[in-house]
Amino acid sequence: MIIDDIERQATIIDSDNLNEKTILSTVGEYIKCGAMIEWANYHWIVKERDAHDEIYTRAKMLQCNYLLRWIDDNAAIHEQWCVIEDGTKLKWRCHNSLAYWKRYVKTTPLIAGIPLERYYQSRKMKYA
């Protein structure tokens, strides 16, 4: 498998949810949140990882469902696989800032773990 453009060794554990898998790294391999993974002819993004990583890294990854394209200020075309979810299907459990942040992130396409809107603001890019 390829993690962030580098051939690496890891194990994928199936789940009942077809677009979500668990990945276990081998000893000495580190997988960060937002890492892009190419596995089984699909693109995946790491959405969560276990903080206990002394022996191996365990993380959850989502199958990307959209190829985002944009043009930067220099007219260069960029592409990035991401996950887009339907925000109307999410339920509010509480109204504190953490709940809002989780809802915001889940309803917004991610680029390397960064909400798309913040990604564009930080790079001053335009939609294609």
Tab-separated table of C-alpha atoms in Angstrom:
chain	number	residue	atom	x	y	z
A	1	MET	CA	0.000	0.000	0.000
A	2	ILE	CA	1.006	3.616	-0.483
A	3	ILE	CA	0.760	6.083	2.415
A	4	ASP	CA	1.437	9.736	1.574
A	5	ASP	CA	3.166	8.739	-1.688
A	6	ILE	CA	5.510	6.238	0.009
A	7	GLU	CA	5.267	2.436	-0.286
A	8	ARG	CA	4.758	1.135	3.269
A	9	GLN	CA	3.737	-1.991	5.166
A	10	ALA	CA	0.482	-2.067	7.147
A	11	THR	CA	-2.486	-4.339	7.796
A	12	ILE	CA	-6.091	-3.450	6.955
A	13	ILE	CA	-8.889	-4.806	9.158
A	14	ASP	CA	-12.339	-5.074	7.584
A	15	SER	CA	-15.485	-3.692	9.189
A	16	ASP	CA	-19.206	-3.986	8.466
A	17	ASN	CA	-19.084	-0.417	7.178
A	18	LEU	CA	-17.769	-0.778	3.623
A	19	ASN	CA	-16.274	2.716	3.393
A	20	GLU	CA	-14.454	2.629	6.757
A	21	LYS	CA	-11.529	0.377	7.691
A	22	THR	CA	-9.002	0.088	10.501
A	23	ILE	CA	-5.319	0.215	9.598
A	24	LEU	CA	-2.501	-1.163	11.768
A	25	SER	CA	1.043	-0.118	11.022
A	26	THR	CA	4.033	-2.339	11.469
A	27	VAL	CA	6.588	-1.598	14.163
A	28	GLY	CA	8.359	1.696	13.456
A	29	GLU	CA	5.776	2.902	10.908
A	30	TYR	CA	3.849	6.040	11.838
A	31	ILE	CA	0.478	6.979	10.344
A	32	LYS	CA	-0.770	10.521	10.963
A	33	CYS	CA	-4.293	11.907	10.898
A	34	GLY	CA	-5.049	13.191	7.427
A	35	ALA	CA	-2.666	10.744	5.749
A	36	MET	CA	-3.703	9.770	2.228
A	37	ILE	CA	-3.667	6.026	1.540
A	38	GLU	CA	-3.871	4.155	-1.765
A	39	TRP	CA	-5.127	0.634	-1.130
A	40	ALA	CA	-7.222	-1.875	-3.120
A	41	ASN	CA	-7.449	0.537	-6.074
A	42	TYR	CA	-9.140	3.203	-3.932
A	43	HIS	CA	-8.083	6.348	-2.103
A	44	TRP	CA	-8.561	6.616	1.670
A	45	ILE	CA	-7.994	9.316	4.280
A	46	VAL	CA	-7.071	8.691	7.923
A	47	LYS	CA	-9.710	10.312	10.130
A	48	GLU	CA	-8.753	9.091	13.628
A	49	ARG	CA	-5.776	7.453	15.266
A	50	ASP	CA	-5.107	5.855	18.615
A	51	ALA	CA	-2.891	7.979	20.847
A	52	HIS	CA	-1.306	4.817	22.267
A	53	ASP	CA	1.299	4.218	19.542
A	54	GLU	CA	4.403	2.933	21.316
A	55	ILE	CA	4.375	-0.441	19.541
A	56	TYR	CA	2.223	0.197	16.455
A	57	THR	CA	-0.211	2.774	15.097
A	58	ARG	CA	-3.912	1.945	14.896
A	59	ALA	CA	-6.123	4.307	12.918
A	60	LYS	CA	-9.488	4.522	11.183
A	61	MET	CA	-9.629	5.476	7.543
A	62	LEU	CA	-12.499	6.544	5.286
A	63	GLN	CA	-12.810	5.775	1.599
A	64	CYS	CA	-12.595	8.990	-0.424
A	65	ASN	CA	-15.678	9.664	-2.513
A	66	TYR	CA	-14.769	12.809	-4.445
A	67	LEU	CA	-11.844	14.123	-6.460
A	68	LEU	CA	-11.690	17.828	-5.659
A	69	ARG	CA	-10.203	20.088	-8.333
A	70	TRP	CA	-9.216	23.725	-7.992
A	71	ILE	CA	-7.138	26.420	-9.657
A	72	ASP	CA	-4.662	28.419	-7.587
A	73	ASP	CA	-3.651	32.055	-8.058
A	74	ASN	CA	-0.967	30.989	-10.567
A	75	ALA	CA	-3.574	29.212	-12.744
A	76	ALA	CA	-2.158	25.790	-11.815
A	77	ILE	CA	-4.771	23.036	-11.627
A	78	HIS	CA	-4.662	20.860	-8.495
A	79	GLU	CA	-6.475	17.658	-7.555
A	80	GLN	CA	-6.989	16.056	-4.140
A	81	TRP	CA	-9.101	13.077	-3.101
A	82	CYS	CA	-11.403	13.880	-0.183
A	83	VAL	CA	-14.513	12.768	1.711
A	84	ILE	CA	-17.781	14.642	1.328
A	85	GLU	CA	-20.599	13.743	3.720
A	86	ASP	CA	-24.231	14.828	3.873
A	87	GLY	CA	-24.556	17.200	6.833
A	88	THR	CA	-28.360	16.910	6.916
A	89	LYS	CA	-28.076	13.357	8.272
A	90	LEU	CA	-26.081	14.386	11.354
A	91	LYS	CA	-27.754	14.911	14.734
A	92	TRP	CA	-26.889	17.543	17.324
A	93	ARG	CA	-26.179	16.008	20.723
A	94	CYS	CA	-25.086	19.146	22.551
A	95	HIS	CA	-24.428	22.751	21.654
A	96	ASN	CA	-20.904	23.286	22.931
A	97	SER	CA	-18.037	24.305	20.703
A	98	LEU	CA	-16.602	20.765	20.394
A	99	ALA	CA	-19.924	19.414	19.092
A	100	TYR	CA	-20.097	22.291	16.611
A	101	TRP	CA	-16.527	21.603	15.481
A	102	LYS	CA	-17.232	17.900	14.966
A	103	ARG	CA	-20.350	18.696	12.955
A	104	TYR	CA	-18.480	21.340	10.930
A	105	VAL	CA	-15.644	18.963	10.073
A	106	LYS	CA	-17.987	16.105	9.165
A	107	THR	CA	-20.079	18.262	6.834
A	108	THR	CA	-17.118	19.791	5.062
A	109	PRO	CA	-14.803	18.117	2.533
A	110	LEU	CA	-11.377	17.514	4.031
A	111	ILE	CA	-7.967	17.977	2.462
A	112	ALA	CA	-5.366	16.194	4.546
A	113	GLY	CA	-7.606	16.520	7.566
A	114	ILE	CA	-8.205	20.256	7.195
A	115	PRO	CA	-11.766	21.488	6.496
A	116	LEU	CA	-11.921	22.644	2.899
A	117	GLU	CA	-13.006	26.202	3.717
A	118	ARG	CA	-10.061	26.731	6.083
A	119	TYR	CA	-7.739	25.079	3.548
A	120	TYR	CA	-8.751	27.596	0.889
A	121	GLN	CA	-8.591	30.537	3.288
A	122	SER	CA	-5.074	29.596	4.358
A	123	ARG	CA	-3.896	29.304	0.763
A	124	LYS	CA	-6.146	31.981	-0.803
A	125	MET	CA	-7.249	29.597	-3.565
A	126	LYS	CA	-10.291	29.793	-5.799
A	127	TYR	CA	-12.782	27.037	-6.612
A	128	ALA	CA	-12.487	25.534	-10.076
